[in-house]
Every structure is written in structure tokens, then in C-alpha cells.
Amino acid sequence: MLNGLKVGDKAPIFEGLDQNGKKISLKDYKGKKVVLYFYPKDNTPGCTAEACNLRDNNTLLAEKGYQVVGVSIDSVESHKKFETKFELPFPLIADIDKKIVEQYGVWGEKKFMGRTFDGTHRTTFLIDEKGIIAHIIDKPKTKDHYNQIIETWEK
């Protein structure tokens, strides 16, 4: 991980606004299992595939006690359009000031098509009921993220 967070660490407490302008905090999920997924950008092919895979399996995740929360540096307005377009049933936190991505160590240098730039590294943190990082998926499979979460958490 970029900032050294590892399995067994206490998950950093975050707070931000979701696509509806509602304040969301990790504290809201105390006693629940959280799938905290960081993604680079709304409405891009990989991020859309990942969000839709989680959407399509959200009921199954909820039945197992998992709460999905997405985070990117896009605005509340961008998240609202993304949520509406793809009927996403979970909160998307607008981390425009990059506080959460930096807390979780997923902001940093990336390379894409010969370019080097700073951006969000696609990463998912599986946080247990006590707020401890149970697993870190640092290479999410965008089209099969649900199965990856279940296989990782339930092995």
C-alpha cells in the first residue's frame, strides 16, 4: 500500500458528502462489515464496470452483512449523475479535497498510456465490524469484483 496501511490496522475514520449531499462517516457503519472501494473516476469504462458489478450483487452483499461505500475525487454532482445513470444503490463519497484517498494511501503516481500523473489507485478495503482492516484488494477485477470480495473475505 502506498501509505503502509495493512491488514490488522484500524481503518482511518473518514467523513465526506455522498451523491445526495448527505454526510457519511465510517462511524455510521460501526458493527457492520464495510466494502470501502476507491476508484479513479465516474463514468469511465473500468469504474463503471466495477460499480455495476457491485450494484448487480448489492442484494447478495447486503444479505451477507456487507455495506458498500465508494470513494473518488469527483464532485457530489458528478457522483449524482453516475448514481442516477447506473442506478447505484450505495453511497459514493465525493473526496474533492483528497483527504480520504490520502488517509488510505491510495493517491499517488500512476502511469497510463505513456503518461505519468497523480491519481487514485483502484483499491478496496474490507473493514470488519470493529473497524479493523480485514483485507485489502489492491488489484480489483472491475467486472468480477463481487466474487473477488466474497472469495477474499470468506476464505
Tab-separated table of N, CA and C in Angstrom:
chain	number	residue	atom	x	y	z
A	1	MET	N	0.843	-1.184	0.000
A	1	MET	CA	0.000	0.000	0.000
A	1	MET	C	0.885	1.243	0.000
A	2	LEU	N	0.405	2.283	-0.582
A	2	LEU	CA	1.207	3.486	-0.712
A	2	LEU	C	1.562	4.105	0.634
A	3	ASN	N	0.612	4.127	1.600
A	3	ASN	CA	0.934	4.770	2.874
A	3	ASN	C	1.233	3.769	3.967
A	4	GLY	N	1.253	2.491	3.631
A	4	GLY	CA	1.614	1.499	4.612
A	4	GLY	C	0.464	0.924	5.417
A	5	LEU	N	-0.794	1.266	5.116
A	5	LEU	CA	-1.907	0.612	5.802
A	5	LEU	C	-1.845	-0.864	5.471
A	6	LYS	N	-2.122	-1.696	6.473
A	6	LYS	CA	-2.072	-3.130	6.228
A	6	LYS	C	-3.198	-3.837	6.976
A	7	VAL	N	-3.390	-5.088	6.627
A	7	VAL	CA	-4.392	-5.911	7.292
A	7	VAL	C	-4.092	-5.920	8.788
A	8	GLY	N	-5.141	-5.731	9.587
A	8	GLY	CA	-4.990	-5.688	11.041
A	8	GLY	C	-4.933	-4.281	11.602
A	9	ASP	N	-4.701	-3.289	10.721
A	9	ASP	CA	-4.686	-1.892	11.166
A	9	ASP	C	-6.117	-1.416	11.395
A	10	LYS	N	-6.256	-0.432	12.293
A	10	LYS	CA	-7.550	0.226	12.476
A	10	LYS	C	-7.781	1.086	11.226
A	11	ALA	N	-8.953	0.971	10.649
A	11	ALA	CA	-9.272	1.744	9.449
A	11	ALA	C	-9.378	3.224	9.820
A	12	PRO	N	-8.740	4.103	9.059
A	12	PRO	CA	-8.862	5.532	9.334
A	12	PRO	C	-10.323	5.986	9.266
A	13	ILE	N	-10.741	6.779	10.254
A	13	ILE	CA	-12.100	7.321	10.260
A	13	ILE	C	-12.161	8.424	9.204
A	14	PHE	N	-13.133	8.343	8.340
A	14	PHE	CA	-13.302	9.356	7.298
A	14	PHE	C	-14.685	9.971	7.418
A	15	GLU	N	-14.827	11.105	6.757
A	15	GLU	CA	-16.113	11.772	6.687
A	15	GLU	C	-16.164	12.532	5.373
A	16	GLY	N	-17.285	12.461	4.691
A	16	GLY	CA	-17.436	13.184	3.435
A	16	GLY	C	-18.886	13.205	3.007
A	17	LEU	N	-19.183	13.928	1.936
A	17	LEU	CA	-20.545	14.017	1.410
A	17	LEU	C	-20.743	13.015	0.290
A	18	ASP	N	-21.914	12.347	0.314
A	18	ASP	CA	-22.218	11.419	-0.759
A	18	ASP	C	-22.923	12.143	-1.904
A	19	GLN	N	-23.407	11.377	-2.875
A	19	GLN	CA	-24.020	11.942	-4.075
A	19	GLN	C	-25.298	12.713	-3.783
A	20	ASN	N	-25.869	12.544	-2.592
A	20	ASN	CA	-27.075	13.278	-2.209
A	20	ASN	C	-26.775	14.428	-1.255
A	21	GLY	N	-25.482	14.697	-1.029
A	21	GLY	CA	-25.087	15.767	-0.118
A	21	GLY	C	-25.200	15.361	1.346
A	22	LYS	N	-25.395	14.064	1.591
A	22	LYS	CA	-25.518	13.542	2.955
A	22	LYS	C	-24.130	13.241	3.510
A	23	LYS	N	-23.909	13.628	4.775
A	23	LYS	CA	-22.620	13.369	5.409
A	23	LYS	C	-22.512	11.877	5.729
A	24	ILE	N	-21.422	11.267	5.285
A	24	ILE	CA	-21.168	9.844	5.508
A	24	ILE	C	-19.842	9.722	6.245
A	25	SER	N	-19.824	8.866	7.271
A	25	SER	CA	-18.601	8.633	8.041
A	25	SER	C	-18.451	7.137	8.267
A	26	LEU	N	-17.233	6.684	8.461
A	26	LEU	CA	-17.011	5.283	8.807
A	26	LEU	C	-17.742	4.959	10.110
A	27	LYS	N	-17.887	5.956	10.978
A	27	LYS	CA	-18.587	5.750	12.254
A	27	LYS	C	-20.037	5.308	12.035
A	28	ASP	N	-20.638	5.690	10.902
A	28	ASP	CA	-22.018	5.307	10.597
A	28	ASP	C	-22.166	3.789	10.434
A	29	TYR	N	-21.055	3.113	10.193
A	29	TYR	CA	-21.078	1.688	9.881
A	29	TYR	C	-20.538	0.824	11.020
A	30	LYS	N	-20.461	1.397	12.210
A	30	LYS	CA	-19.963	0.648	13.363
A	30	LYS	C	-20.812	-0.614	13.546
A	31	GLY	N	-20.148	-1.742	13.737
A	31	GLY	CA	-20.849	-3.008	13.905
A	31	GLY	C	-21.235	-3.670	12.594
A	32	LYS	N	-20.821	-3.074	11.467
A	32	LYS	CA	-21.124	-3.641	10.150
A	32	LYS	C	-19.831	-3.885	9.379
A	33	LYS	N	-19.909	-4.793	8.431
A	33	LYS	CA	-18.778	-5.046	7.534
A	33	LYS	C	-18.884	-4.063	6.377
A	34	VAL	N	-17.777	-3.395	6.071
A	34	VAL	CA	-17.779	-2.365	5.034
A	34	VAL	C	-16.853	-2.756	3.886
A	35	VAL	N	-17.394	-2.634	2.670
A	35	VAL	CA	-16.604	-2.766	1.453
A	35	VAL	C	-16.344	-1.336	1.004
A	36	LEU	N	-15.160	-0.808	1.346
A	36	LEU	CA	-14.803	0.567	1.003
A	36	LEU	C	-13.952	0.517	-0.258
A	37	TYR	N	-14.566	0.918	-1.367
A	37	TYR	CA	-13.822	0.814	-2.618
A	37	TYR	C	-13.496	2.184	-3.186
A	38	PHE	N	-12.231	2.338	-3.533
A	38	PHE	CA	-11.719	3.571	-4.129
A	38	PHE	C	-11.581	3.341	-5.626
A	39	TYR	N	-12.053	4.305	-6.397
A	39	TYR	CA	-11.979	4.185	-7.851
A	39	TYR	C	-11.562	5.526	-8.442
A	40	PRO	N	-10.919	5.503	-9.613
A	40	PRO	CA	-10.369	6.738	-10.183
A	40	PRO	C	-11.378	7.789	-10.643
A	41	LYS	N	-12.444	7.409	-11.378
A	41	LYS	CA	-13.275	8.461	-11.985
A	41	LYS	C	-14.653	7.929	-12.383
A	42	ASP	N	-15.675	8.744	-12.095
A	42	ASP	CA	-17.034	8.415	-12.518
A	42	ASP	C	-17.101	8.299	-14.044
A	43	ASN	N	-17.977	7.409	-14.509
A	43	ASN	CA	-18.306	7.278	-15.933
A	43	ASN	C	-17.148	6.911	-16.847
A	44	THR	N	-16.131	6.255	-16.314
A	44	THR	CA	-15.073	5.714	-17.172
A	44	THR	C	-15.325	4.210	-17.280
A	45	PRO	N	-14.813	3.551	-18.316
A	45	PRO	CA	-15.175	2.145	-18.539
A	45	PRO	C	-14.906	1.211	-17.349
A	46	GLY	N	-13.714	1.250	-16.791
A	46	GLY	CA	-13.387	0.350	-15.677
A	46	GLY	C	-14.181	0.668	-14.427
A	47	CYS	N	-14.332	1.943	-14.135
A	47	CYS	CA	-15.059	2.353	-12.924
A	47	CYS	C	-16.542	2.051	-13.054
A	48	THR	N	-17.083	2.188	-14.254
A	48	THR	CA	-18.483	1.859	-14.487
A	48	THR	C	-18.695	0.355	-14.355
A	49	ALA	N	-17.799	-0.446	-14.928
A	49	ALA	CA	-17.906	-1.908	-14.825
A	49	ALA	C	-17.863	-2.336	-13.357
A	50	GLU	N	-16.962	-1.741	-12.582
A	50	GLU	CA	-16.834	-2.090	-11.172
A	50	GLU	C	-18.094	-1.705	-10.395
A	51	ALA	N	-18.580	-0.481	-10.591
A	51	ALA	CA	-19.771	-0.011	-9.886
A	51	ALA	C	-20.991	-0.864	-10.251
A	52	CYS	N	-21.125	-1.208	-11.521
A	52	CYS	CA	-22.273	-2.005	-11.959
A	52	CYS	C	-22.189	-3.438	-11.433
A	53	ASN	N	-20.990	-3.996	-11.344
A	53	ASN	CA	-20.827	-5.326	-10.763
A	53	ASN	C	-21.241	-5.315	-9.291
A	54	LEU	N	-20.854	-4.272	-8.567
A	54	LEU	CA	-21.251	-4.154	-7.159
A	54	LEU	C	-22.751	-3.893	-7.051
A	55	ARG	N	-23.288	-3.085	-7.955
A	55	ARG	CA	-24.744	-2.834	-7.982
A	55	ARG	C	-25.515	-4.133	-8.210
A	56	ASP	N	-25.095	-4.890	-9.213
A	56	ASP	CA	-25.814	-6.108	-9.573
A	56	ASP	C	-25.779	-7.153	-8.456
A	57	ASN	N	-24.796	-7.066	-7.588
A	57	ASN	CA	-24.651	-8.030	-6.499
A	57	ASN	C	-24.881	-7.403	-5.130
A	58	ASN	N	-25.401	-6.167	-5.108
A	58	ASN	CA	-25.572	-5.454	-3.842
A	58	ASN	C	-26.500	-6.190	-2.876
A	59	THR	N	-27.570	-6.782	-3.387
A	59	THR	CA	-28.505	-7.517	-2.526
A	59	THR	C	-27.791	-8.700	-1.885
A	60	LEU	N	-26.998	-9.421	-2.658
A	60	LEU	CA	-26.242	-10.564	-2.120
A	60	LEU	C	-25.233	-10.101	-1.073
A	61	LEU	N	-24.571	-8.988	-1.346
A	61	LEU	CA	-23.617	-8.444	-0.375
A	61	LEU	C	-24.347	-8.045	0.911
A	62	ALA	N	-25.484	-7.370	0.767
A	62	ALA	CA	-26.258	-6.924	1.934
A	62	ALA	C	-26.742	-8.122	2.756
A	63	GLU	N	-27.154	-9.188	2.066
A	63	GLU	CA	-27.609	-10.397	2.770
A	63	GLU	C	-26.490	-11.005	3.611
A	64	LYS	N	-25.259	-10.819	3.175
A	64	LYS	CA	-24.104	-11.329	3.913
A	64	LYS	C	-23.615	-10.319	4.947
A	65	GLY	N	-24.285	-9.169	5.017
A	65	GLY	CA	-23.947	-8.162	6.019
A	65	GLY	C	-22.920	-7.139	5.569
A	66	TYR	N	-22.641	-7.075	4.267
A	66	TYR	CA	-21.647	-6.133	3.753
A	66	TYR	C	-22.313	-4.851	3.274
A	67	GLN	N	-21.740	-3.708	3.649
A	67	GLN	CA	-22.201	-2.398	3.217
A	67	GLN	C	-21.176	-1.833	2.232
A	68	VAL	N	-21.604	-1.482	1.041
A	68	VAL	CA	-20.706	-0.953	0.018
A	68	VAL	C	-20.669	0.572	0.101
A	69	VAL	N	-19.455	1.133	0.074
A	69	VAL	CA	-19.261	2.583	0.025
A	69	VAL	C	-18.162	2.858	-1.001
A	70	GLY	N	-18.469	3.692	-1.990
A	70	GLY	CA	-17.482	4.063	-2.998
A	70	GLY	C	-16.891	5.433	-2.698
A	71	VAL	N	-15.632	5.633	-3.102
A	71	VAL	CA	-14.963	6.922	-2.911
A	71	VAL	C	-14.159	7.252	-4.166
A	72	SER	N	-14.342	8.478	-4.659
A	72	SER	CA	-13.450	9.012	-5.689
A	72	SER	C	-13.341	10.515	-5.455
A	73	ILE	N	-12.450	11.147	-6.191
A	73	ILE	CA	-12.238	12.584	-6.001
A	73	ILE	C	-13.192	13.425	-6.846
A	74	ASP	N	-14.160	12.774	-7.494
A	74	ASP	CA	-15.165	13.504	-8.263
A	74	ASP	C	-16.098	14.280	-7.323
A	75	SER	N	-16.833	15.226	-7.881
A	75	SER	CA	-17.740	16.088	-7.103
A	75	SER	C	-19.038	15.361	-6.747
A	76	VAL	N	-19.780	15.952	-5.813
A	76	VAL	CA	-21.112	15.457	-5.455
A	76	VAL	C	-21.982	15.386	-6.716
A	77	GLU	N	-21.942	16.427	-7.541
A	77	GLU	CA	-22.753	16.486	-8.758
A	77	GLU	C	-22.387	15.373	-9.735
A	78	SER	N	-21.093	15.125	-9.899
A	78	SER	CA	-20.638	14.050	-10.782
A	78	SER	C	-21.117	12.700	-10.258
A	79	HIS	N	-20.995	12.504	-8.937
A	79	HIS	CA	-21.462	11.254	-8.325
A	79	HIS	C	-22.968	11.071	-8.517
A	80	LYS	N	-23.728	12.156	-8.393
A	80	LYS	CA	-25.186	12.073	-8.543
A	80	LYS	C	-25.541	11.611	-9.955
A	81	LYS	N	-24.872	12.176	-10.960
A	81	LYS	CA	-25.114	11.771	-12.349
A	81	LYS	C	-24.754	10.301	-12.553
A	82	PHE	N	-23.630	9.884	-11.989
A	82	PHE	CA	-23.147	8.494	-12.094
A	82	PHE	C	-24.152	7.552	-11.424
A	83	GLU	N	-24.578	7.914	-10.222
A	83	GLU	CA	-25.540	7.091	-9.474
A	83	GLU	C	-26.857	6.974	-10.248
A	84	THR	N	-27.358	8.090	-10.764
A	84	THR	CA	-28.634	8.112	-11.472
A	84	THR	C	-28.546	7.306	-12.766
A	85	LYS	N	-27.498	7.527	-13.535
A	85	LYS	CA	-27.328	6.858	-14.832
A	85	LYS	C	-27.283	5.343	-14.682
A	86	PHE	N	-26.611	4.859	-13.621
A	86	PHE	CA	-26.418	3.415	-13.460
A	86	PHE	C	-27.213	2.821	-12.298
A	87	GLU	N	-28.113	3.636	-11.691
A	87	GLU	CA	-28.975	3.175	-10.600
A	87	GLU	C	-28.177	2.490	-9.489
A	88	LEU	N	-27.170	3.195	-9.001
A	88	LEU	CA	-26.298	2.637	-7.965
A	88	LEU	C	-26.973	2.763	-6.597
A	89	PRO	N	-27.044	1.654	-5.847
A	89	PRO	CA	-27.788	1.642	-4.584
A	89	PRO	C	-26.947	1.895	-3.332
A	90	PHE	N	-25.754	2.447	-3.501
A	90	PHE	CA	-24.867	2.665	-2.353
A	90	PHE	C	-24.269	4.067	-2.428
A	91	PRO	N	-23.775	4.563	-1.279
A	91	PRO	CA	-23.204	5.911	-1.271
A	91	PRO	C	-21.876	5.992	-2.027
A	92	LEU	N	-21.696	7.121	-2.697
A	92	LEU	CA	-20.437	7.452	-3.370
A	92	LEU	C	-19.955	8.746	-2.737
A	93	ILE	N	-18.832	8.688	-2.054
A	93	ILE	CA	-18.326	9.858	-1.351
A	93	ILE	C	-17.479	10.717	-2.289
A	94	ALA	N	-17.773	12.004	-2.290
A	94	ALA	CA	-17.033	12.980	-3.092
A	94	ALA	C	-15.844	13.471	-2.268
A	95	ASP	N	-14.664	12.985	-2.602
A	95	ASP	CA	-13.450	13.333	-1.859
A	95	ASP	C	-12.643	14.373	-2.642
A	96	ILE	N	-13.293	15.509	-2.930
A	96	ILE	CA	-12.660	16.504	-3.807
A	96	ILE	C	-11.394	17.118	-3.212
A	97	ASP	N	-11.278	17.122	-1.884
A	97	ASP	CA	-10.063	17.674	-1.270
A	97	ASP	C	-8.990	16.600	-1.037
A	98	LYS	N	-9.283	15.369	-1.469
A	98	LYS	CA	-8.337	14.240	-1.429
A	98	LYS	C	-7.947	13.794	-0.015
A	99	LYS	N	-8.730	14.173	0.983
A	99	LYS	CA	-8.395	13.776	2.359
A	99	LYS	C	-8.491	12.269	2.562
A	100	ILE	N	-9.561	11.661	2.048
A	100	ILE	CA	-9.780	10.228	2.284
A	100	ILE	C	-8.799	9.392	1.469
A	101	VAL	N	-8.598	9.741	0.211
A	101	VAL	CA	-7.652	8.958	-0.601
A	101	VAL	C	-6.245	9.030	-0.008
A	102	GLU	N	-5.910	10.168	0.585
A	102	GLU	CA	-4.593	10.297	1.219
A	102	GLU	C	-4.546	9.536	2.543
A	103	GLN	N	-5.636	9.589	3.338
A	103	GLN	CA	-5.693	8.825	4.594
A	103	GLN	C	-5.466	7.339	4.335
A	104	TYR	N	-6.055	6.849	3.267
A	104	TYR	CA	-5.984	5.424	2.948
A	104	TYR	C	-4.788	5.077	2.058
A	105	GLY	N	-4.032	6.087	1.675
A	105	GLY	CA	-2.800	5.840	0.915
A	105	GLY	C	-3.012	5.356	-0.496
A	106	VAL	N	-4.135	5.747	-1.106
A	106	VAL	CA	-4.412	5.275	-2.461
A	106	VAL	C	-4.224	6.379	-3.512
A	107	TRP	N	-3.729	7.528	-3.080
A	107	TRP	CA	-3.441	8.637	-4.005
A	107	TRP	C	-1.956	8.628	-4.283
A	108	GLY	N	-1.579	8.662	-5.547
A	108	GLY	CA	-0.159	8.692	-5.860
A	108	GLY	C	0.098	8.599	-7.352
A	109	GLU	N	1.360	8.417	-7.668
A	109	GLU	CA	1.785	8.400	-9.064
A	109	GLU	C	1.258	7.174	-9.786
A	110	LYS	N	0.752	7.428	-10.990
A	110	LYS	CA	0.245	6.365	-11.855
A	110	LYS	C	0.825	6.562	-13.240
A	111	LYS	N	0.846	5.474	-13.990
A	111	LYS	CA	1.271	5.538	-15.388
A	111	LYS	C	0.164	4.957	-16.238
A	112	PHE	N	-0.175	5.661	-17.314
A	112	PHE	CA	-1.220	5.193	-18.216
A	112	PHE	C	-0.912	5.700	-19.612
A	113	MET	N	-0.825	4.806	-20.562
A	113	MET	CA	-0.558	5.131	-21.964
A	113	MET	C	0.646	6.060	-22.116
A	114	GLY	N	1.716	5.743	-21.407
A	114	GLY	CA	2.953	6.504	-21.524
A	114	GLY	C	3.002	7.784	-20.717
A	115	ARG	N	1.894	8.130	-20.052
A	115	ARG	CA	1.859	9.340	-19.237
A	115	ARG	C	2.033	8.984	-17.769
A	116	THR	N	2.664	9.874	-17.022
A	116	THR	CA	2.775	9.725	-15.580
A	116	THR	C	1.993	10.873	-14.940
A	117	PHE	N	1.169	10.552	-13.971
A	117	PHE	CA	0.336	11.570	-13.327
A	117	PHE	C	-0.067	11.077	-11.943
A	118	ASP	N	-0.586	11.983	-11.126
A	118	ASP	CA	-1.111	11.599	-9.820
A	118	ASP	C	-2.586	11.239	-9.964
A	119	GLY	N	-2.996	10.192	-9.264
A	119	GLY	CA	-4.387	9.769	-9.332
A	119	GLY	C	-4.701	8.760	-8.250
A	120	THR	N	-5.944	8.299	-8.254
A	120	THR	CA	-6.405	7.311	-7.279
A	120	THR	C	-6.079	5.919	-7.788
A	121	HIS	N	-5.434	5.147	-6.937
A	121	HIS	CA	-5.160	3.747	-7.250
A	121	HIS	C	-6.393	2.939	-6.869
A	122	ARG	N	-6.956	2.210	-7.827
A	122	ARG	CA	-8.145	1.397	-7.589
A	122	ARG	C	-7.808	0.368	-6.506
A	123	THR	N	-8.473	0.480	-5.372
A	123	THR	CA	-8.187	-0.366	-4.210
A	123	THR	C	-9.465	-0.542	-3.408
A	124	THR	N	-9.640	-1.723	-2.826
A	124	THR	CA	-10.791	-1.974	-1.959
A	124	THR	C	-10.306	-2.439	-0.596
A	125	PHE	N	-10.856	-1.814	0.432
A	125	PHE	CA	-10.567	-2.191	1.819
A	125	PHE	C	-11.800	-2.886	2.371
A	126	LEU	N	-11.609	-4.075	2.918
A	126	LEU	CA	-12.686	-4.797	3.577
A	126	LEU	C	-12.489	-4.580	5.069
A	127	ILE	N	-13.426	-3.863	5.673
A	127	ILE	CA	-13.311	-3.425	7.066
A	127	ILE	C	-14.330	-4.191	7.909
A	128	ASP	N	-13.852	-4.812	8.987
A	128	ASP	CA	-14.753	-5.635	9.810
A	128	ASP	C	-15.614	-4.791	10.750
A	129	GLU	N	-16.440	-5.466	11.525
A	129	GLU	CA	-17.406	-4.800	12.399
A	129	GLU	C	-16.751	-3.939	13.475
A	130	LYS	N	-15.489	-4.214	13.776
A	130	LYS	CA	-14.777	-3.448	14.802
A	130	LYS	C	-13.951	-2.308	14.209
A	131	GLY	N	-14.064	-2.100	12.889
A	131	GLY	CA	-13.319	-1.022	12.241
A	131	GLY	C	-11.880	-1.381	11.922
A	132	ILE	N	-11.605	-2.672	11.864
A	132	ILE	CA	-10.251	-3.152	11.549
A	132	ILE	C	-10.210	-3.582	10.081
A	133	ILE	N	-9.105	-3.263	9.399
A	133	ILE	CA	-8.938	-3.682	8.007
A	133	ILE	C	-8.709	-5.190	7.998
A	134	ALA	N	-9.692	-5.918	7.459
A	134	ALA	CA	-9.623	-7.384	7.412
A	134	ALA	C	-8.878	-7.858	6.163
A	135	HIS	N	-9.054	-7.132	5.062
A	135	HIS	CA	-8.413	-7.494	3.792
A	135	HIS	C	-8.230	-6.225	2.958
A	136	ILE	N	-7.230	-6.271	2.081
A	136	ILE	CA	-7.015	-5.187	1.112
A	136	ILE	C	-6.914	-5.838	-0.262
A	137	ILE	N	-7.754	-5.402	-1.166
A	137	ILE	CA	-7.689	-5.890	-2.555
A	137	ILE	C	-7.065	-4.768	-3.365
A	138	ASP	N	-5.795	-4.944	-3.724
A	138	ASP	CA	-5.115	-3.847	-4.428
A	138	ASP	C	-5.151	-3.992	-5.948
A	139	LYS	N	-5.767	-5.051	-6.432
A	139	LYS	CA	-5.963	-5.194	-7.874
A	139	LYS	C	-7.398	-5.692	-8.119
A	140	PRO	N	-8.398	-4.831	-7.844
A	140	PRO	CA	-9.776	-5.260	-8.058
A	140	PRO	C	-10.041	-5.633	-9.514
A	141	LYS	N	-10.781	-6.708	-9.694
A	141	LYS	CA	-11.228	-7.115	-11.029
A	141	LYS	C	-12.533	-6.375	-11.267
A	142	THR	N	-12.525	-5.372	-12.121
A	142	THR	CA	-13.676	-4.482	-12.266
A	142	THR	C	-14.954	-5.226	-12.651
A	143	LYS	N	-14.841	-6.246	-13.509
A	143	LYS	CA	-16.046	-6.937	-13.981
A	143	LYS	C	-16.455	-8.088	-13.069
A	144	ASP	N	-15.643	-8.417	-12.077
A	144	ASP	CA	-15.939	-9.545	-11.193
A	144	ASP	C	-15.567	-9.224	-9.748
A	145	HIS	N	-15.785	-7.976	-9.368
A	145	HIS	CA	-15.348	-7.539	-8.042
A	145	HIS	C	-16.132	-8.224	-6.926
A	146	TYR	N	-17.411	-8.478	-7.159
A	146	TYR	CA	-18.232	-9.158	-6.143
A	146	TYR	C	-17.603	-10.499	-5.751
A	147	ASN	N	-17.323	-11.348	-6.748
A	147	ASN	CA	-16.737	-12.666	-6.449
A	147	ASN	C	-15.388	-12.533	-5.760
A	148	GLN	N	-14.622	-11.548	-6.170
A	148	GLN	CA	-13.318	-11.307	-5.550
A	148	GLN	C	-13.494	-10.950	-4.069
A	149	ILE	N	-14.480	-10.128	-3.758
A	149	ILE	CA	-14.757	-9.737	-2.369
A	149	ILE	C	-15.162	-10.964	-1.549
A	150	ILE	N	-16.098	-11.741	-2.084
A	150	ILE	CA	-16.590	-12.928	-1.361
A	150	ILE	C	-15.459	-13.931	-1.166
A	151	GLU	N	-14.700	-14.196	-2.217
A	151	GLU	CA	-13.593	-15.163	-2.110
A	151	GLU	C	-12.540	-14.683	-1.110
A	152	THR	N	-12.271	-13.383	-1.094
A	152	THR	CA	-11.255	-12.843	-0.196
A	152	THR	C	-11.736	-12.875	1.250
A	153	TRP	N	-12.970	-12.426	1.473
A	153	TRP	CA	-13.463	-12.286	2.831
A	153	TRP	C	-13.881	-13.602	3.450
A	154	GLU	N	-14.291	-14.556	2.627
A	154	GLU	CA	-14.857	-15.772	3.184
A	154	GLU	C	-13.949	-16.988	3.050
A	155	LYS	N	-12.672	-16.748	2.746
A	155	LYS	CA	-11.788	-17.921	2.663
A	155	LYS	C	-11.247	-18.298	4.007
